Amino acid sequence: MGRLVMKFGGTSVANIERIQNVARHVKREVDAGHDVAVVVSAMAGKTNELVAWCRDASPMHDAREYDAVVASGEQVTSGLLAIALQALGIQARSWQGWQLPIKTSDAHASARILDIDGGEIVKRFADRNEVAVIAGFQGINPGTGRITTLGRGGSDTSAVAIAAAIKADRCDIYTDVDGVYTTDPRVVPRARRLDRIAFEDMLELASQGAKVLQVRSVELGMVHNMPIFVRSSFDKPEDIDPHASQPPGTLICGEEEIMESHVVTGIAFSKDEAQISVRHIEDKPGVAAAIFGPLAAANINVDMIVQNVSEDGKTTDLTFTVPASDFDRALETITDARDRIGYKRLDSATDVAKVSVIGSGMRSHAGVAAQAFRALSEKSINIRAITTSEIKFSVLIDAAYTELAVRTLHSLYELDKG
Ligand code: ADP
Ligand code: ASP
Ligand code: MG
């Protein structure tokens, strides 16, 4: 007998029929003798609708009220799943973030989990074999007593944090794909499912745009050494053997548990990027600080940075990227700081995308990136900027070429071959 967290994403709870399907997945594990805590997302599309309603009510709205509104999607699905479980004869109770409680920081719309009290649900596992159905994505700030949310995709993080808090044996993430693939299977149908992936590689994949897991959930998995298993909720519940050693899916685990290792693990991409070039700045100490200081003060995350060494020792250009959602604010911030920076012109582009190649095997292999640059040039894809780190490199390209670039790199590194 073990203890499991089972998390179901938006498409898995998109309507009543699917919620009933989820209930059968849960019943299978309960019948196998496990203690089960379930974490649910809002129905597919619901959170987008709620976010849009806030924007319609007022473009500049109070983040505390935004959280009060958007947290409601998960309130509905947690109650509905508890009802569906009860209808199957399973003892079940729903829990909102504030009821457990799941304590978070007060950073509304992107709060971080501080502490979870799993005592009551663990007690109920023992006392009455009760399944806990927990609303994902939401928590409460203990200082203000207000509802908070964890950022988009945050139910993954709720699930892993709860798994750690109740000392679960595993955290199963049920979604609309049957695992983590070498790249987004919607873009590259030949993408291959990985049986296992190391926390580190998954962390990079998620941070560089593979939205199958929220970045923070992978971080938590790594910190608590909590195995995360990504699998499909569309497999028929009755066809799955709860005792099988590994059903179809991807296990995210420590590097030491991975036998075969490829140089490149996967490819991620993000179209949520914007590029700003600051032209003709003086090539002297303090200029970069004059640009990035105000951006940091405005809480804008700068990602890629490229600066040329000037030919004449006098002026140069500096290019950087920011999330598309911060683009307007970033432009405004740089324009406001014009006198201090002393530039001649600003150029910008929002139709850009970042494609990243990830693999912890790169640590011990040279020339991996060089191969990519050649392959992209053969497809006439121009690279606007490049960044590298120990286990990944990224290129910034025109957004129109994203799919072509991802497919080209996917075959270059033979990721479709297994
Ligand atoms: P959920 O609603 O269950 O949380 P998400 O839509 O957040 O599901 O995440 C699942 C989606 O992530 C998949 O449908 C897939 O298109 C996308 N995705 C992106 N990159 C990958 C990848 N490398 N492997 C699997 N899925 C990926
Ligand atoms: N419902 C939230 C969202 O759409 C949280 C989640 O699904 O993980 O972002
Ligand atoms: Mg998700």
Coordinates of N, CA and C in Angstrom, one line a residue, residues 48-219:
N48 N -8.9 30.9 -18.7 CA -8.8 32.0 -19.7 C -10.0 32.9 -19.7
E49 N -11.2 32.3 -19.5 CA -12.4 33.0 -19.6 C -12.4 34.0 -18.3
L50 N -12.0 33.4 -17.2 CA -12.1 34.3 -16.0 C -11.1 35.4 -16.0
V51 N -9.9 35.1 -16.6 CA -8.9 36.2 -16.8 C -9.4 37.3 -17.7
A52 N -10.1 36.9 -18.8 CA -10.7 37.8 -19.7 C -11.8 38.7 -19.1
W53 N -12.5 38.0 -18.2 CA -13.6 38.8 -17.5 C -13.0 39.9 -16.6
C54 N -11.9 39.6 -15.9 CA -11.2 40.6 -15.1 C -10.8 41.8 -16.0
R55 N -10.2 41.4 -17.1 CA -9.7 42.4 -18.0 C -10.8 43.3 -18.6
D56 N -11.9 42.6 -18.9 CA -13.1 43.4 -19.4 C -13.7 44.3 -18.3
A57 N -13.7 43.8 -17.1 CA -14.2 44.7 -16.0 C -13.4 45.9 -15.8
S58 N -12.1 45.8 -15.9 CA -11.2 46.9 -15.9 C -9.8 46.4 -16.3
P59 N -9.2 47.0 -17.3 CA -7.8 46.6 -17.7 C -6.8 46.7 -16.6
M60 N -6.9 47.7 -15.7 CA -6.0 47.8 -14.6 C -6.7 47.4 -13.3
H61 N -6.7 46.1 -13.0 CA -7.5 45.6 -11.9 C -6.7 45.2 -10.7
D62 N -7.3 45.2 -9.6 CA -6.6 44.8 -8.3 C -6.3 43.3 -8.3
A63 N -5.0 43.0 -8.1 CA -4.5 41.6 -8.2 C -5.2 40.7 -7.2
R64 N -5.6 41.3 -6.1 CA -6.3 40.5 -5.0 C -7.6 40.0 -5.5
E65 N -8.3 40.9 -6.2 CA -9.6 40.5 -6.8 C -9.5 39.6 -8.0
Y66 N -8.4 39.8 -8.8 CA -8.1 38.9 -9.9 C -8.1 37.5 -9.3
D67 N -7.3 37.3 -8.2 CA -7.1 36.0 -7.6 C -8.5 35.4 -7.1
A68 N -9.3 36.3 -6.5 CA -10.6 35.9 -6.0 C -11.4 35.3 -7.2
V69 N -11.3 35.9 -8.3 CA -12.1 35.5 -9.5 C -11.5 34.2 -10.1
V70 N -10.2 34.2 -10.4 CA -9.6 33.1 -11.2 C -9.5 31.8 -10.4
A71 N -9.5 31.9 -9.1 CA -9.4 30.7 -8.2 C -10.7 29.9 -8.3
S72 N -11.8 30.6 -8.8 CA -13.1 29.9 -8.7 C -13.2 28.7 -9.6
G73 N -12.4 28.7 -10.7 CA -12.5 27.5 -11.6 C -12.2 26.2 -10.9
E74 N -11.2 26.2 -10.1 CA -10.8 25.0 -9.4 C -11.8 24.6 -8.2
Q75 N -12.5 25.6 -7.7 CA -13.5 25.4 -6.7 C -14.6 24.5 -7.2
V76 N -14.9 24.8 -8.5 CA -16.0 24.0 -9.1 C -15.6 22.6 -9.4
T77 N -14.4 22.4 -10.0 CA -14.0 21.0 -10.4 C -13.7 20.2 -9.1
S78 N -13.2 20.8 -8.1 CA -12.9 19.9 -6.9 C -14.2 19.4 -6.3
G79 N -15.2 20.3 -6.2 CA -16.5 19.8 -5.7 C -17.2 18.8 -6.6
L80 N -17.1 19.0 -7.9 CA -17.7 18.1 -8.8 C -17.1 16.7 -8.8
L81 N -15.7 16.7 -8.6 CA -15.1 15.4 -8.6 C -15.4 14.7 -7.3
A82 N -15.5 15.4 -6.2 CA -15.9 14.8 -4.9 C -17.3 14.1 -5.1
I83 N -18.2 14.8 -5.8 CA -19.5 14.3 -6.0 C -19.5 13.0 -6.9
A84 N -18.6 13.1 -7.9 CA -18.5 11.9 -8.9 C -17.9 10.7 -8.1
L85 N -17.0 11.0 -7.2 CA -16.4 9.9 -6.5 C -17.4 9.3 -5.5
Q86 N -18.1 10.1 -4.8 CA -19.2 9.6 -3.9 C -20.2 8.8 -4.6
A87 N -20.5 9.2 -5.9 CA -21.4 8.4 -6.7 C -20.9 7.0 -7.0
L88 N -19.6 6.8 -6.9 CA -19.0 5.5 -7.2 C -18.8 4.8 -5.9
G89 N -19.3 5.3 -4.8 CA -19.2 4.7 -3.5 C -17.9 4.9 -2.8
I90 N -17.2 6.0 -3.2 CA -15.9 6.3 -2.5 C -16.1 7.5 -1.6
Q91 N -15.6 7.3 -0.4 CA -15.6 8.4 0.6 C -14.7 9.5 0.0
A92 N -15.2 10.7 -0.2 CA -14.3 11.8 -0.7 C -14.8 13.2 -0.2
R93 N -13.8 14.1 0.0 CA -14.2 15.4 0.4 C -13.3 16.4 -0.3
S94 N -13.9 17.5 -0.8 CA -13.2 18.6 -1.5 C -12.5 19.5 -0.5
W95 N -11.4 20.1 -0.9 CA -10.7 21.1 -0.1 C -10.3 22.3 -0.9
Q96 N -10.6 23.5 -0.5 CA -10.1 24.7 -1.1 C -8.7 25.0 -0.5
G97 N -7.9 25.8 -1.2 CA -6.6 26.2 -0.7 C -6.6 26.7 0.8
W98 N -7.6 27.5 1.1 CA -7.7 28.1 2.4 C -8.1 27.2 3.5
Q99 N -8.7 26.1 3.1 CA -9.2 25.1 4.1 C -8.1 24.2 4.6
L100 N -7.1 23.9 3.8 CA -6.1 22.9 4.3 C -5.3 23.4 5.5
P101 N -4.7 24.6 5.5 CA -4.5 25.5 4.4 C -3.2 25.3 3.6
I102 N -3.2 25.9 2.4 CA -2.0 26.0 1.6 C -1.6 27.4 1.7
K103 N -0.5 27.6 2.5 CA -0.1 29.0 2.8 C 0.9 29.5 1.7
T104 N 0.7 30.7 1.2 CA 1.5 31.2 0.2 C 2.0 32.6 0.5
S105 N 2.9 33.1 -0.3 CA 3.4 34.5 -0.2 C 2.2 35.4 -0.7
D106 N 2.4 36.7 -0.6 CA 1.3 37.6 -1.0 C 1.5 38.1 -2.4
A107 N 2.3 37.5 -3.2 CA 2.5 37.9 -4.6 C 1.3 37.4 -5.4
H108 N 0.3 38.2 -5.4 CA -1.0 37.8 -6.1 C -0.7 37.5 -7.5
A109 N -1.4 36.4 -8.0 CA -1.2 36.0 -9.4 C 0.1 35.2 -9.7
S110 N 1.0 35.3 -8.8 CA 2.2 34.5 -9.0 C 2.8 34.1 -7.6
A111 N 1.9 33.7 -6.7 CA 2.3 33.5 -5.3 C 3.2 32.2 -5.2
R112 N 4.0 32.1 -4.2 CA 4.8 30.9 -4.0 C 4.3 30.2 -2.7
I113 N 4.3 28.9 -2.8 CA 3.8 28.1 -1.6 C 4.9 28.2 -0.5
L114 N 4.4 28.5 0.7 CA 5.3 28.6 1.9 C 5.2 27.4 2.7
D115 N 4.0 26.9 2.9 CA 3.8 25.8 3.8 C 2.4 25.1 3.5
I116 N 2.3 23.8 3.7 CA 1.0 23.1 3.5 C 0.8 22.3 4.7
D117 N -0.4 22.4 5.3 CA -0.7 21.6 6.4 C -1.5 20.4 5.9
G118 N -0.8 19.2 5.8 CA -1.5 18.0 5.3 C -2.1 17.2 6.4
G119 N -2.0 17.6 7.6 CA -2.3 16.8 8.8 C -3.7 16.2 8.8
E120 N -4.7 17.1 8.4 CA -6.1 16.6 8.5 C -6.4 15.6 7.4
I121 N -5.9 15.8 6.2 CA -6.2 14.8 5.2 C -5.5 13.5 5.4
V122 N -4.3 13.6 6.0 CA -3.6 12.3 6.3 C -4.4 11.6 7.4
K123 N -4.9 12.3 8.4 CA -5.7 11.7 9.5 C -6.9 11.0 8.9
R124 N -7.5 11.7 7.9 CA -8.7 11.1 7.3 C -8.4 9.9 6.4
F125 N -7.1 9.8 5.9 CA -6.8 8.6 5.2 C -6.9 7.4 6.1
A126 N -6.3 7.6 7.3 CA -6.3 6.5 8.3 C -7.7 6.2 8.9
D127 N -8.4 7.3 9.3 CA -9.6 7.2 10.0 C -10.7 6.6 9.2
R128 N -10.9 7.2 8.0 CA -12.1 6.7 7.2 C -11.8 6.4 5.7
N129 N -10.5 6.3 5.4 CA -10.2 5.9 4.0 C -10.7 7.0 3.0
E130 N -10.6 8.2 3.4 CA -11.2 9.3 2.6 C -10.3 9.9 1.6
V131 N -10.8 10.0 0.4 CA -10.0 10.7 -0.7 C -10.1 12.2 -0.5
A132 N -8.9 12.9 -0.6 CA -9.0 14.4 -0.5 C -8.9 14.9 -1.9
V133 N -9.9 15.7 -2.3 CA -9.9 16.3 -3.6 C -9.6 17.8 -3.4
I134 N -8.4 18.2 -3.9 CA -7.9 19.5 -3.5 C -7.9 20.4 -4.8
A135 N -8.4 21.6 -4.6 CA -8.4 22.6 -5.7 C -7.0 23.1 -5.9
G136 N -6.5 22.9 -7.2 CA -5.1 23.3 -7.5 C -5.0 24.8 -7.7
F137 N -3.8 25.3 -7.9 CA -3.6 26.7 -8.4 C -3.8 27.7 -7.3
Q138 N -4.4 27.4 -6.2 CA -4.8 28.4 -5.2 C -4.3 28.2 -3.8
G139 N -4.2 29.2 -3.1 CA -3.7 29.1 -1.7 C -4.3 30.3 -0.9
I140 N -3.7 30.6 0.3 CA -4.1 31.7 1.1 C -2.9 32.4 1.6
N141 N -2.9 33.7 1.7 CA -1.7 34.4 2.3 C -2.1 34.6 3.8
P142 N -1.3 34.0 4.7 CA -1.7 34.0 6.1 C -1.7 35.4 6.7
G143 N -0.9 36.4 6.1 CA -0.9 37.7 6.7 C -2.2 38.5 6.4
T144 N -2.7 38.3 5.1 CA -3.9 39.1 4.8 C -5.2 38.2 4.8
G145 N -5.0 36.9 4.9 CA -6.2 36.0 4.8 C -6.8 36.0 3.5
R146 N -6.2 36.5 2.4 CA -6.8 36.5 1.1 C -6.4 35.4 0.3
I147 N -7.3 35.0 -0.7 CA -7.0 33.9 -1.6 C -5.9 34.4 -2.6
T148 N -5.0 33.5 -2.9 CA -3.9 33.8 -3.8 C -3.9 32.7 -4.9
T149 N -3.3 33.0 -6.1 CA -3.1 31.9 -7.1 C -1.6 31.9 -7.5
L150 N -1.2 30.7 -8.0 CA 0.2 30.4 -8.2 C 0.8 30.7 -9.6
G151 N 0.1 31.4 -10.4 CA 0.6 31.6 -11.8 C 0.0 30.5 -12.7
R152 N -0.1 30.9 -14.0 CA -0.7 29.9 -14.9 C 0.0 28.6 -14.9
G153 N -0.8 27.5 -15.0 CA -0.2 26.2 -14.9 C 0.1 25.7 -13.5
G154 N -0.3 26.5 -12.5 CA 0.1 26.3 -11.1 C -0.4 25.1 -10.4
S155 N -1.4 24.4 -11.0 CA -1.9 23.2 -10.4 C -0.8 22.1 -10.3
D156 N 0.1 22.1 -11.3 CA 1.2 21.2 -11.2 C 2.0 21.4 -9.9
T157 N 2.2 22.6 -9.6 CA 3.0 23.0 -8.4 C 2.2 22.6 -7.2
S158 N 0.9 22.9 -7.2 CA 0.1 22.5 -6.0 C 0.3 21.0 -5.8
A159 N 0.2 20.2 -6.9 CA 0.3 18.8 -6.7 C 1.6 18.3 -6.1
V160 N 2.7 18.8 -6.7 CA 4.0 18.4 -6.2 C 4.2 18.8 -4.7
A161 N 3.8 20.0 -4.4 CA 4.0 20.5 -3.1 C 3.1 19.7 -2.1
I162 N 1.9 19.3 -2.5 CA 1.1 18.5 -1.6 C 1.7 17.1 -1.4
A163 N 2.3 16.6 -2.5 CA 2.9 15.3 -2.5 C 4.0 15.3 -1.4
A164 N 4.8 16.4 -1.5 CA 5.9 16.5 -0.5 C 5.4 16.6 0.9
A165 N 4.3 17.4 1.1 CA 3.8 17.7 2.4 C 3.2 16.4 3.1
I166 N 2.6 15.6 2.3 CA 2.0 14.4 2.9 C 2.9 13.2 2.7
K167 N 4.1 13.4 2.2 CA 5.1 12.3 2.1 C 4.6 11.2 1.2
A168 N 4.1 11.6 0.0 CA 3.6 10.7 -1.0 C 4.7 9.9 -1.6
D169 N 4.4 8.7 -2.1 CA 5.5 7.9 -2.8 C 5.7 8.4 -4.2
R170 N 4.7 9.1 -4.8 CA 4.8 9.6 -6.1 C 3.8 10.6 -6.4
C171 N 4.1 11.5 -7.4 CA 3.1 12.5 -7.8 C 2.8 12.2 -9.3
D172 N 1.5 11.7 -9.5 CA 1.1 11.4 -10.9 C 0.5 12.7 -11.5
I173 N 1.0 13.1 -12.7 CA 0.4 14.2 -13.4 C -0.3 13.7 -14.6
Y174 N -1.7 13.6 -14.5 CA -2.5 13.1 -15.7 C -2.8 14.3 -16.6
T175 N -2.5 14.2 -17.9 CA -2.7 15.3 -18.8 C -3.3 14.8 -20.1
D176 N -3.2 15.6 -21.2 CA -3.8 15.2 -22.5 C -2.7 14.6 -23.4
V177 N -1.5 14.4 -22.9 CA -0.5 13.6 -23.6 C 0.0 12.5 -22.7
D178 N 0.5 11.4 -23.3 CA 0.9 10.3 -22.4 C 2.3 10.4 -21.9
G179 N 2.8 11.6 -21.7 CA 4.2 11.7 -21.1 C 4.9 12.9 -21.7
V180 N 6.2 13.0 -21.3 CA 7.0 14.1 -21.8 C 7.7 13.6 -23.1
Y181 N 7.6 14.4 -24.1 CA 8.2 14.0 -25.4 C 9.4 14.8 -25.7
T182 N 10.2 14.4 -26.7 CA 11.4 15.0 -27.1 C 11.2 16.5 -27.5
T183 N 10.0 16.8 -28.0 CA 9.5 18.1 -28.1 C 8.0 18.1 -28.2
D184 N 7.3 19.3 -28.3 CA 5.9 19.3 -28.2 C 5.3 18.4 -29.4
P185 N 4.6 17.3 -29.0 CA 4.1 16.4 -30.0 C 3.1 17.0 -31.0
R186 N 2.5 18.1 -30.5 CA 1.6 18.8 -31.4 C 2.3 19.5 -32.6
V187 N 3.5 19.8 -32.4 CA 4.3 20.5 -33.4 C 5.1 19.5 -34.3
V188 N 5.7 18.5 -33.6 CA 6.4 17.5 -34.3 C 5.8 16.1 -34.0
P189 N 4.9 15.7 -35.0 CA 4.2 14.4 -34.7 C 5.2 13.2 -34.5
R190 N 6.5 13.4 -35.0 CA 7.4 12.3 -34.8 C 8.2 12.4 -33.5
A191 N 7.8 13.3 -32.7 CA 8.4 13.4 -31.3 C 8.2 12.1 -30.6
R192 N 9.2 11.8 -29.8 CA 9.2 10.5 -29.1 C 9.0 10.6 -27.6
R193 N 8.2 9.7 -27.0 CA 8.0 9.8 -25.6 C 9.3 9.3 -24.8
L194 N 9.6 10.1 -23.8 CA 10.8 9.7 -23.0 C 10.3 8.8 -21.9
D195 N 10.9 7.7 -21.6 CA 10.5 6.9 -20.5 C 10.9 7.5 -19.2
R196 N 12.1 8.2 -19.2 CA 12.6 8.9 -18.0 C 13.3 10.1 -18.4
I197 N 13.2 11.1 -17.6 CA 14.0 12.4 -17.8 C 14.4 12.9 -16.4
A198 N 15.6 13.4 -16.4 CA 16.2 13.9 -15.1 C 15.6 15.2 -14.8
F199 N 15.4 15.5 -13.5 CA 14.8 16.8 -13.0 C 15.5 18.0 -13.7
E200 N 16.8 17.9 -13.8 CA 17.6 19.1 -14.4 C 17.1 19.3 -15.8
D201 N 17.0 18.3 -16.6 CA 16.7 18.5 -18.0 C 15.2 18.9 -18.1
M202 N 14.3 18.4 -17.3 CA 12.9 18.8 -17.3 C 12.8 20.2 -16.9
L203 N 13.6 20.6 -15.9 CA 13.6 22.0 -15.5 C 13.9 23.0 -16.6
E204 N 14.9 22.6 -17.4 CA 15.3 23.5 -18.6 C 14.2 23.4 -19.6
L205 N 13.6 22.2 -19.9 CA 12.6 22.1 -20.9 C 11.4 23.0 -20.5
A206 N 11.0 22.9 -19.3 CA 9.9 23.7 -18.8 C 10.2 25.2 -18.8
S207 N 11.4 25.6 -18.4 CA 11.7 27.0 -18.3 C 11.8 27.6 -19.7
Q208 N 12.1 26.7 -20.7 CA 12.3 27.3 -22.1 C 11.0 27.1 -22.9
G209 N 9.9 26.8 -22.2 CA 8.6 26.9 -22.9 C 7.8 25.6 -23.1
A210 N 8.3 24.4 -22.7 CA 7.5 23.2 -22.8 C 6.5 23.3 -21.7
K211 N 5.2 23.6 -22.0 CA 4.3 23.9 -20.9 C 3.7 22.7 -20.2
V212 N 4.2 21.5 -20.5 CA 3.6 20.3 -20.0 C 3.7 20.3 -18.4
L213 N 4.7 21.0 -17.9 CA 4.7 21.1 -16.4 C 5.1 22.5 -16.0
Q214 N 4.5 23.1 -15.0 CA 5.0 24.4 -14.6 C 6.4 24.3 -14.0
V215 N 7.2 25.3 -14.3 CA 8.6 25.2 -13.9 C 8.8 25.0 -12.4
R216 N 8.0 25.7 -11.6 CA 8.1 25.6 -10.2 C 7.9 24.2 -9.6
S217 N 7.0 23.5 -10.3 CA 6.6 22.1 -9.9 C 7.9 21.2 -10.0
V218 N 8.6 21.4 -11.1 CA 9.8 20.6 -11.3 C 10.9 21.0 -10.3
E219 N 11.0 22.2 -10.0 CA 11.9 22.7 -8.9 C 11.6 22.0 -7.6

